[in-house]
Amino acid sequence: MSRGQGPTIRRRRLASELRRLREAADLTIDEVAEKLECSASKISRIETGHVGVTPRDARDMLELYGMTGDEREALVQLAREARKPGWWQAYKEVFTGTFVGLEADASSLRAFQALLVPGLLQTEPYARAVIRAMRPDADESDIQRRVAARTARQQLLTDPNPPEYWAVIDEAVLHRVVGGPEVMAHQAERLLTVAQLPHVTIQVVPFGAGAHPGMEGPFLILGFPEQADPDVVYVDSTSGGFFLELPPDVRRYILMFDHLRATALKPDDSVEVIAAAAERFSG
């Protein structure tokens, strides 16, 4: 799949364009809702990309904004394409479609984790142990479904046109025993294998670095190939995480990540630390 061509990014792009056209037409959300005989919350959720827009609703909104001809039909077609199901629909009870859809469309992913191996790099046994610990009330079938969903996500890194993936992890990730020594040994070996991929970089922030910008918590910066699709930050949390899209917020996290990269060991030195962890758990 070409980066930036999936349904989620198309919905985000359409939402941004509809908002821009409404503002250019000097109409408020309430005025649009009144003219289209719908709720203001519906228009607001469409413009923020929280809900999709049907081709009919898109056509009605565009006519109201004075958009006609081929330009209007191109945006209506974008609305059709944005409604196509992504592969993650098979796991809709596990994923929020927005996150996985944006991840699938990203041309670059910059991740920081202080406690866990990032999801895209986890082995199945490690993922199972993490999910079981974080969801003690889940039954085995639910855990297995979530592990399968996470494994499906990981195919992104072996895609013919993969994103550039840069992960910075705290050294604590390599010491926290998740699932037992054998699981940790295999997990460390997995990190070593993935680190050899030309589009993957892994760095470790050593204990000796002391306090660092990532102590606030894990986050992921998603970059996209088209200038029309600005970077977005996903901040992970136990309640499901949230997105930051305002330029000042995104710039703050980009700066944090740059400081983390500078604080971390160089990639080659990081690989040596990971290899030492693999040997420690194997022995």
Short mmCIF file of the C-alpha atoms (twelve columns), coordinates in Angstrom:
data_MODEL
# 
_entry.id   MODEL 
# 
loop_
_atom_site.group_PDB 
_atom_site.id 
_atom_site.type_symbol 
_atom_site.label_atom_id 
_atom_site.label_alt_id 
_atom_site.label_comp_id 
_atom_site.label_asym_id 
_atom_site.label_seq_id 
_atom_site.Cartn_x 
_atom_site.Cartn_y 
_atom_site.Cartn_z 
_atom_site.pdbx_PDB_model_num 
ATOM 1   C CA . MET A 1   0.000   0.000   0.000   1 
ATOM 2   C CA . SER A 2   1.228   3.495   -0.797  1 
ATOM 3   C CA . ARG A 3   1.747   5.535   2.329   1 
ATOM 4   C CA . GLY A 4   -0.989  8.083   2.964   1 
ATOM 5   C CA . GLN A 5   -3.621  6.456   0.740   1 
ATOM 6   C CA . GLY A 6   -5.734  4.594   3.302   1 
ATOM 7   C CA . PRO A 7   -9.294  5.416   4.349   1 
ATOM 8   C CA . THR A 8   -8.398  7.016   7.686   1 
ATOM 9   C CA . ILE A 9   -6.027  9.593   6.236   1 
ATOM 10  C CA . ARG A 10  -8.526  10.327  3.450   1 
ATOM 11  C CA . ARG A 11  -11.205 10.982  6.061   1 
ATOM 12  C CA . ARG A 12  -8.830  13.279  7.942   1 
ATOM 13  C CA . ARG A 13  -7.949  15.121  4.728   1 
ATOM 14  C CA . LEU A 14  -11.614 15.519  3.770   1 
ATOM 15  C CA . ALA A 15  -12.487 16.759  7.266   1 
ATOM 16  C CA . SER A 16  -9.791  19.416  7.051   1 
ATOM 17  C CA . GLU A 17  -10.972 20.532  3.604   1 
ATOM 18  C CA . LEU A 18  -14.620 20.731  4.683   1 
ATOM 19  C CA . ARG A 19  -13.646 22.880  7.644   1 
ATOM 20  C CA . ARG A 20  -11.541 25.160  5.435   1 
ATOM 21  C CA . LEU A 21  -14.344 25.554  2.877   1 
ATOM 22  C CA . ARG A 22  -16.933 26.320  5.572   1 
ATOM 23  C CA . GLU A 23  -14.726 29.018  7.025   1 
ATOM 24  C CA . ALA A 24  -14.052 30.435  3.539   1 
ATOM 25  C CA . ALA A 25  -17.827 30.602  3.006   1 
ATOM 26  C CA . ASP A 26  -18.081 32.588  6.263   1 
ATOM 27  C CA . LEU A 27  -20.504 30.105  7.824   1 
ATOM 28  C CA . THR A 28  -20.599 28.886  11.403  1 
ATOM 29  C CA . ILE A 29  -21.142 25.257  12.361  1 
ATOM 30  C CA . ASP A 30  -24.562 26.179  13.738  1 
ATOM 31  C CA . GLU A 31  -25.549 27.879  10.476  1 
ATOM 32  C CA . VAL A 32  -24.497 24.845  8.431   1 
ATOM 33  C CA . ALA A 33  -26.410 22.521  10.751  1 
ATOM 34  C CA . GLU A 34  -29.525 24.666  10.451  1 
ATOM 35  C CA . LYS A 35  -29.387 24.786  6.649   1 
ATOM 36  C CA . LEU A 36  -28.772 21.031  6.352   1 
ATOM 37  C CA . GLU A 37  -31.316 20.225  9.068   1 
ATOM 38  C CA . CYS A 38  -28.945 18.238  11.235  1 
ATOM 39  C CA . SER A 39  -27.249 18.723  14.592  1 
ATOM 40  C CA . ALA A 40  -24.286 21.035  15.080  1 
ATOM 41  C CA . SER A 41  -22.474 18.189  16.838  1 
ATOM 42  C CA . LYS A 42  -22.659 16.112  13.641  1 
ATOM 43  C CA . ILE A 43  -20.960 18.862  11.615  1 
ATOM 44  C CA . SER A 44  -18.365 19.350  14.336  1 
ATOM 45  C CA . ARG A 45  -17.567 15.623  14.514  1 
ATOM 46  C CA . ILE A 46  -17.264 15.451  10.720  1 
ATOM 47  C CA . GLU A 47  -14.830 18.384  10.690  1 
ATOM 48  C CA . THR A 48  -12.681 16.862  13.411  1 
ATOM 49  C CA . GLY A 49  -12.623 13.473  11.676  1 
ATOM 50  C CA . HIS A 50  -14.296 11.694  14.568  1 
ATOM 51  C CA . VAL A 51  -17.009 10.381  12.256  1 
ATOM 52  C CA . GLY A 52  -17.068 9.699   8.556   1 
ATOM 53  C CA . VAL A 53  -19.190 11.632  6.099   1 
ATOM 54  C CA . THR A 54  -21.462 10.021  3.541   1 
ATOM 55  C CA . PRO A 55  -21.051 11.064  -0.105  1 
ATOM 56  C CA . ARG A 56  -24.551 12.599  0.046   1 
ATOM 57  C CA . ASP A 57  -23.708 14.691  3.130   1 
ATOM 58  C CA . ALA A 58  -20.414 15.734  1.542   1 
ATOM 59  C CA . ARG A 59  -22.212 16.845  -1.632  1 
ATOM 60  C CA . ASP A 60  -24.786 18.816  0.372   1 
ATOM 61  C CA . MET A 61  -22.104 20.555  2.421   1 
ATOM 62  C CA . LEU A 62  -19.992 21.354  -0.630  1 
ATOM 63  C CA . GLU A 63  -22.975 22.822  -2.499  1 
ATOM 64  C CA . LEU A 64  -23.692 24.992  0.525   1 
ATOM 65  C CA . TYR A 65  -20.091 26.186  0.462   1 
ATOM 66  C CA . GLY A 66  -20.325 27.095  -3.229  1 
ATOM 67  C CA . MET A 67  -18.179 24.236  -4.496  1 
ATOM 68  C CA . THR A 68  -19.308 22.921  -7.884  1 
ATOM 69  C CA . GLY A 69  -18.118 20.925  -10.889 1 
ATOM 70  C CA . ASP A 70  -15.116 18.623  -10.931 1 
ATOM 71  C CA . GLU A 71  -13.654 19.948  -7.674  1 
ATOM 72  C CA . ARG A 72  -16.841 19.046  -5.817  1 
ATOM 73  C CA . GLU A 73  -17.002 15.581  -7.396  1 
ATOM 74  C CA . ALA A 74  -13.374 14.926  -6.496  1 
ATOM 75  C CA . LEU A 75  -14.154 15.593  -2.816  1 
ATOM 76  C CA . VAL A 76  -17.321 13.491  -2.979  1 
ATOM 77  C CA . GLN A 77  -15.198 10.665  -4.371  1 
ATOM 78  C CA . LEU A 78  -12.787 11.201  -1.469  1 
ATOM 79  C CA . ALA A 79  -15.759 10.708  0.870   1 
ATOM 80  C CA . ARG A 80  -16.520 7.388   -0.852  1 
ATOM 81  C CA . GLU A 81  -12.923 6.205   -0.541  1 
ATOM 82  C CA . ALA A 82  -12.788 7.266   3.107   1 
ATOM 83  C CA . ARG A 83  -15.655 4.891   3.893   1 
ATOM 84  C CA . LYS A 84  -13.889 1.785   2.618   1 
ATOM 85  C CA . PRO A 85  -13.050 -0.638  5.440   1 
ATOM 86  C CA . GLY A 86  -9.415  -1.079  6.408   1 
ATOM 87  C CA . TRP A 87  -7.889  -4.421  7.436   1 
ATOM 88  C CA . TRP A 88  -8.339  -3.425  11.085  1 
ATOM 89  C CA . GLN A 89  -12.126 -3.649  10.782  1 
ATOM 90  C CA . ALA A 90  -11.696 -7.354  11.482  1 
ATOM 91  C CA . TYR A 91  -10.441 -6.322  14.937  1 
ATOM 92  C CA . LYS A 92  -12.815 -3.437  15.601  1 
ATOM 93  C CA . GLU A 93  -13.518 -4.716  19.124  1 
ATOM 94  C CA . VAL A 94  -9.789  -4.321  19.880  1 
ATOM 95  C CA . PHE A 95  -8.646  -1.241  17.974  1 
ATOM 96  C CA . THR A 96  -9.791  2.301   17.686  1 
ATOM 97  C CA . GLY A 97  -9.840  2.578   13.899  1 
ATOM 98  C CA . THR A 98  -8.417  6.095   13.909  1 
ATOM 99  C CA . PHE A 99  -5.145  5.103   15.548  1 
ATOM 100 C CA . VAL A 100 -4.460  1.981   13.503  1 
ATOM 101 C CA . GLY A 101 -5.621  3.693   10.310  1 
ATOM 102 C CA . LEU A 102 -3.268  6.623   10.805  1 
ATOM 103 C CA . GLU A 103 -0.431  4.266   11.756  1 
ATOM 104 C CA . ALA A 104 -1.019  2.278   8.565   1 
ATOM 105 C CA . ASP A 105 -0.859  5.474   6.475   1 
ATOM 106 C CA . ALA A 106 2.162   7.036   8.157   1 
ATOM 107 C CA . SER A 107 5.443   7.441   6.319   1 
ATOM 108 C CA . SER A 108 7.331   7.885   9.594   1 
ATOM 109 C CA . LEU A 109 6.739   6.675   13.143  1 
ATOM 110 C CA . ARG A 110 8.742   8.006   16.092  1 
ATOM 111 C CA . ALA A 111 7.964   6.110   19.305  1 
ATOM 112 C CA . PHE A 112 9.059   6.422   22.907  1 
ATOM 113 C CA . GLN A 113 8.403   3.829   25.607  1 
ATOM 114 C CA . ALA A 114 9.664   3.892   29.188  1 
ATOM 115 C CA . LEU A 115 8.217   0.655   30.560  1 
ATOM 116 C CA . LEU A 116 7.354   -1.692  27.705  1 
ATOM 117 C CA . VAL A 117 8.672   -2.802  24.346  1 
ATOM 118 C CA . PRO A 118 6.706   -0.818  21.714  1 
ATOM 119 C CA . GLY A 119 3.742   -2.761  20.354  1 
ATOM 120 C CA . LEU A 120 5.119   -3.046  16.819  1 
ATOM 121 C CA . LEU A 121 8.229   -4.774  18.193  1 
ATOM 122 C CA . GLN A 122 6.681   -7.197  20.688  1 
ATOM 123 C CA . THR A 123 6.856   -10.971 20.315  1 
ATOM 124 C CA . GLU A 124 3.605   -12.878 20.760  1 
ATOM 125 C CA . PRO A 125 4.551   -14.309 24.200  1 
ATOM 126 C CA . TYR A 126 5.643   -10.865 25.414  1 
ATOM 127 C CA . ALA A 127 2.448   -9.273  24.079  1 
ATOM 128 C CA . ARG A 128 0.343   -11.973 25.725  1 
ATOM 129 C CA . ALA A 129 2.032   -11.410 29.091  1 
ATOM 130 C CA . VAL A 130 1.560   -7.637  28.829  1 
ATOM 131 C CA . ILE A 131 -2.096  -7.864  27.843  1 
ATOM 132 C CA . ARG A 132 -2.841  -10.423 30.561  1 
ATOM 133 C CA . ALA A 133 -1.219  -8.182  33.187  1 
ATOM 134 C CA . MET A 134 -3.001  -5.041  32.007  1 
ATOM 135 C CA . ARG A 135 -6.394  -6.776  31.653  1 
ATOM 136 C CA . PRO A 136 -6.632  -9.158  34.614  1 
ATOM 137 C CA . ASP A 137 -10.385 -9.576  34.089  1 
ATOM 138 C CA . ALA A 138 -10.076 -10.644 30.415  1 
ATOM 139 C CA . ASP A 139 -10.737 -14.241 29.448  1 
ATOM 140 C CA . GLU A 140 -8.293  -16.262 27.349  1 
ATOM 141 C CA . SER A 141 -10.200 -15.789 24.079  1 
ATOM 142 C CA . ASP A 142 -10.136 -11.995 24.505  1 
ATOM 143 C CA . ILE A 143 -6.410  -12.035 25.239  1 
ATOM 144 C CA . GLN A 144 -5.729  -14.208 22.208  1 
ATOM 145 C CA . ARG A 145 -7.796  -11.886 20.010  1 
ATOM 146 C CA . ARG A 146 -5.776  -8.887  21.188  1 
ATOM 147 C CA . VAL A 147 -2.486  -10.702 20.612  1 
ATOM 148 C CA . ALA A 148 -3.610  -11.590 17.078  1 
ATOM 149 C CA . ALA A 149 -4.576  -7.971  16.436  1 
ATOM 150 C CA . ARG A 150 -1.184  -6.738  17.629  1 
ATOM 151 C CA . THR A 151 0.574   -9.304  15.439  1 
ATOM 152 C CA . ALA A 152 -1.449  -8.123  12.444  1 
ATOM 153 C CA . ARG A 153 -0.346  -4.539  13.136  1 
ATOM 154 C CA . GLN A 154 3.297   -5.630  13.015  1 
ATOM 155 C CA . GLN A 155 3.046   -6.540  9.334   1 
ATOM 156 C CA . LEU A 156 3.458   -2.818  8.754   1 
ATOM 157 C CA . LEU A 157 7.206   -3.136  9.333   1 
ATOM 158 C CA . THR A 158 7.584   -5.812  6.627   1 
ATOM 159 C CA . ASP A 159 5.349   -4.011  4.128   1 
ATOM 160 C CA . PRO A 160 6.945   -3.575  0.663   1 
ATOM 161 C CA . ASN A 161 6.776   0.177   1.304   1 
ATOM 162 C CA . PRO A 162 7.261   0.412   5.080   1 
ATOM 163 C CA . PRO A 163 7.354   3.601   7.144   1 
ATOM 164 C CA . GLU A 164 10.575  4.846   8.682   1 
ATOM 165 C CA . TYR A 165 10.364  3.573   12.253  1 
ATOM 166 C CA . TRP A 166 12.456  5.086   15.053  1 
ATOM 167 C CA . ALA A 167 11.956  3.766   18.579  1 
ATOM 168 C CA . VAL A 168 13.588  5.113   21.717  1 
ATOM 169 C CA . ILE A 169 13.178  2.938   24.805  1 
ATOM 170 C CA . ASP A 170 14.310  3.416   28.374  1 
ATOM 171 C CA . GLU A 171 16.858  0.884   29.623  1 
ATOM 172 C CA . ALA A 172 14.234  -0.181  32.189  1 
ATOM 173 C CA . VAL A 173 12.392  -1.941  29.346  1 
ATOM 174 C CA . LEU A 174 15.298  -4.369  29.069  1 
ATOM 175 C CA . HIS A 175 15.300  -5.149  32.783  1 
ATOM 176 C CA . ARG A 176 11.597  -5.462  33.566  1 
ATOM 177 C CA . VAL A 177 10.946  -9.214  33.360  1 
ATOM 178 C CA . VAL A 178 7.721   -9.668  31.430  1 
ATOM 179 C CA . GLY A 179 6.597   -13.285 31.034  1 
ATOM 180 C CA . GLY A 180 9.791   -14.764 32.465  1 
ATOM 181 C CA . PRO A 181 13.459  -14.973 31.383  1 
ATOM 182 C CA . GLU A 182 12.785  -17.104 28.302  1 
ATOM 183 C CA . VAL A 183 10.190  -14.661 26.990  1 
ATOM 184 C CA . MET A 184 12.575  -11.769 27.636  1 
ATOM 185 C CA . ALA A 185 15.437  -13.548 25.862  1 
ATOM 186 C CA . HIS A 186 13.309  -14.081 22.749  1 
ATOM 187 C CA . GLN A 187 12.040  -10.503 22.973  1 
ATOM 188 C CA . ALA A 188 15.568  -9.126  23.066  1 
ATOM 189 C CA . GLU A 189 16.482  -11.295 20.065  1 
ATOM 190 C CA . ARG A 190 13.455  -9.899  18.238  1 
ATOM 191 C CA . LEU A 191 14.674  -6.345  18.892  1 
ATOM 192 C CA . LEU A 192 18.100  -7.269  17.530  1 
ATOM 193 C CA . THR A 193 16.550  -8.747  14.379  1 
ATOM 194 C CA . VAL A 194 14.260  -5.805  13.715  1 
ATOM 195 C CA . ALA A 195 17.080  -3.319  14.358  1 
ATOM 196 C CA . GLN A 196 18.858  -4.742  11.294  1 
ATOM 197 C CA . LEU A 197 16.068  -3.587  8.973   1 
ATOM 198 C CA . PRO A 198 17.170  -0.531  6.958   1 
ATOM 199 C CA . HIS A 199 14.052  1.453   7.873   1 
ATOM 200 C CA . VAL A 200 14.200  0.718   11.612  1 
ATOM 201 C CA . THR A 201 16.281  2.480   14.262  1 
ATOM 202 C CA . ILE A 202 16.259  1.519   17.940  1 
ATOM 203 C CA . GLN A 203 17.948  3.519   20.683  1 
ATOM 204 C CA . VAL A 204 18.193  2.912   24.409  1 
ATOM 205 C CA . VAL A 205 18.199  5.678   27.023  1 
ATOM 206 C CA . PRO A 206 20.643  4.368   29.667  1 
ATOM 207 C CA . PHE A 207 20.008  4.600   33.398  1 
ATOM 208 C CA . GLY A 208 23.062  6.840   33.605  1 
ATOM 209 C CA . ALA A 209 21.271  9.532   31.599  1 
ATOM 210 C CA . GLY A 210 19.215  10.395  34.675  1 
ATOM 211 C CA . ALA A 211 16.078  12.472  34.223  1 
ATOM 212 C CA . HIS A 212 14.954  12.871  30.618  1 
ATOM 213 C CA . PRO A 213 12.035  14.377  28.618  1 
ATOM 214 C CA . GLY A 214 10.268  11.030  28.160  1 
ATOM 215 C CA . MET A 215 9.575   10.526  31.854  1 
ATOM 216 C CA . GLU A 216 6.152   12.076  31.311  1 
ATOM 217 C CA . GLY A 217 5.018   8.925   29.509  1 
ATOM 218 C CA . PRO A 218 4.942   7.023   26.188  1 
ATOM 219 C CA . PHE A 219 4.034   8.715   22.923  1 
ATOM 220 C CA . LEU A 220 4.119   8.204   19.175  1 
ATOM 221 C CA . ILE A 221 4.648   10.869  16.491  1 
ATOM 222 C CA . LEU A 222 3.047   9.966   13.165  1 
ATOM 223 C CA . GLY A 223 4.308   11.703  10.024  1 
ATOM 224 C CA . PHE A 224 2.656   11.543  6.600   1 
ATOM 225 C CA . PRO A 225 3.967   11.886  3.040   1 
ATOM 226 C CA . GLU A 226 1.617   14.671  1.903   1 
ATOM 227 C CA . GLN A 227 2.045   18.255  3.090   1 
ATOM 228 C CA . ALA A 228 -1.751  18.439  3.378   1 
ATOM 229 C CA . ASP A 229 -1.562  15.851  6.178   1 
ATOM 230 C CA . PRO A 230 0.294   17.392  9.144   1 
ATOM 231 C CA . ASP A 231 2.019   15.310  11.812  1 
ATOM 232 C CA . VAL A 232 -0.063  14.054  14.713  1 
ATOM 233 C CA . VAL A 233 0.961   12.832  18.174  1 
ATOM 234 C CA . TYR A 234 -0.655  9.874   19.907  1 
ATOM 235 C CA . VAL A 235 -0.220  9.890   23.676  1 
ATOM 236 C CA . ASP A 236 -0.806  6.477   25.185  1 
ATOM 237 C CA . SER A 237 -2.853  5.972   28.355  1 
ATOM 238 C CA . THR A 238 -4.747  3.233   30.158  1 
ATOM 239 C CA . SER A 239 -8.034  4.777   28.997  1 
ATOM 240 C CA . GLY A 240 -7.092  4.339   25.352  1 
ATOM 241 C CA . GLY A 241 -4.910  7.314   24.550  1 
ATOM 242 C CA . PHE A 242 -5.601  10.564  22.736  1 
ATOM 243 C CA . PHE A 243 -4.386  12.558  19.747  1 
ATOM 244 C CA . LEU A 244 -2.694  15.960  19.675  1 
ATOM 245 C CA . GLU A 245 -2.898  17.824  16.375  1 
ATOM 246 C CA . LEU A 246 -2.399  21.507  17.210  1 
ATOM 247 C CA . PRO A 247 0.981   22.636  15.817  1 
ATOM 248 C CA . PRO A 248 2.367   23.892  19.177  1 
ATOM 249 C CA . ASP A 249 1.592   20.523  20.825  1 
ATOM 250 C CA . VAL A 250 3.102   18.538  17.963  1 
ATOM 251 C CA . ARG A 251 6.236   20.723  17.956  1 
ATOM 252 C CA . ARG A 252 6.654   20.155  21.698  1 
ATOM 253 C CA . TYR A 253 6.665   16.377  21.254  1 
ATOM 254 C CA . ILE A 254 8.986   16.551  18.258  1 
ATOM 255 C CA . LEU A 255 11.404  18.560  20.406  1 
ATOM 256 C CA . MET A 256 11.032  16.004  23.216  1 
ATOM 257 C CA . PHE A 257 11.833  13.185  20.816  1 
ATOM 258 C CA . ASP A 258 14.873  15.025  19.459  1 
ATOM 259 C CA . HIS A 259 16.155  15.465  23.013  1 
ATOM 260 C CA . LEU A 260 15.522  11.777  23.723  1 
ATOM 261 C CA . ARG A 261 17.482  10.753  20.625  1 
ATOM 262 C CA . ALA A 262 20.355  12.945  21.757  1 
ATOM 263 C CA . THR A 263 20.212  11.539  25.302  1 
ATOM 264 C CA . ALA A 264 20.029  7.905   24.194  1 
ATOM 265 C CA . LEU A 265 22.950  5.701   23.253  1 
ATOM 266 C CA . LYS A 266 23.862  5.658   19.578  1 
ATOM 267 C CA . PRO A 267 22.066  2.939   17.583  1 
ATOM 268 C CA . ASP A 268 25.108  0.644   17.417  1 
ATOM 269 C CA . ASP A 269 25.768  1.033   21.143  1 
ATOM 270 C CA . SER A 270 22.077  0.424   21.824  1 
ATOM 271 C CA . VAL A 271 22.256  -2.849  19.913  1 
ATOM 272 C CA . GLU A 272 25.147  -3.923  22.153  1 
ATOM 273 C CA . VAL A 273 23.063  -3.194  25.268  1 
ATOM 274 C CA . ILE A 274 20.141  -5.179  23.846  1 
ATOM 275 C CA . ALA A 275 22.480  -8.056  22.935  1 
ATOM 276 C CA . ALA A 276 23.783  -8.064  26.515  1 
ATOM 277 C CA . ALA A 277 20.203  -8.302  27.787  1 
ATOM 278 C CA . ALA A 278 19.512  -11.236 25.442  1 
ATOM 279 C CA . GLU A 279 22.608  -13.031 26.752  1 
ATOM 280 C CA . ARG A 280 21.707  -12.274 30.371  1 
ATOM 281 C CA . PHE A 281 18.219  -13.747 30.041  1 
ATOM 282 C CA . SER A 282 19.462  -16.729 28.017  1 
ATOM 283 C CA . GLY A 283 22.023  -17.622 30.621  1 
# 
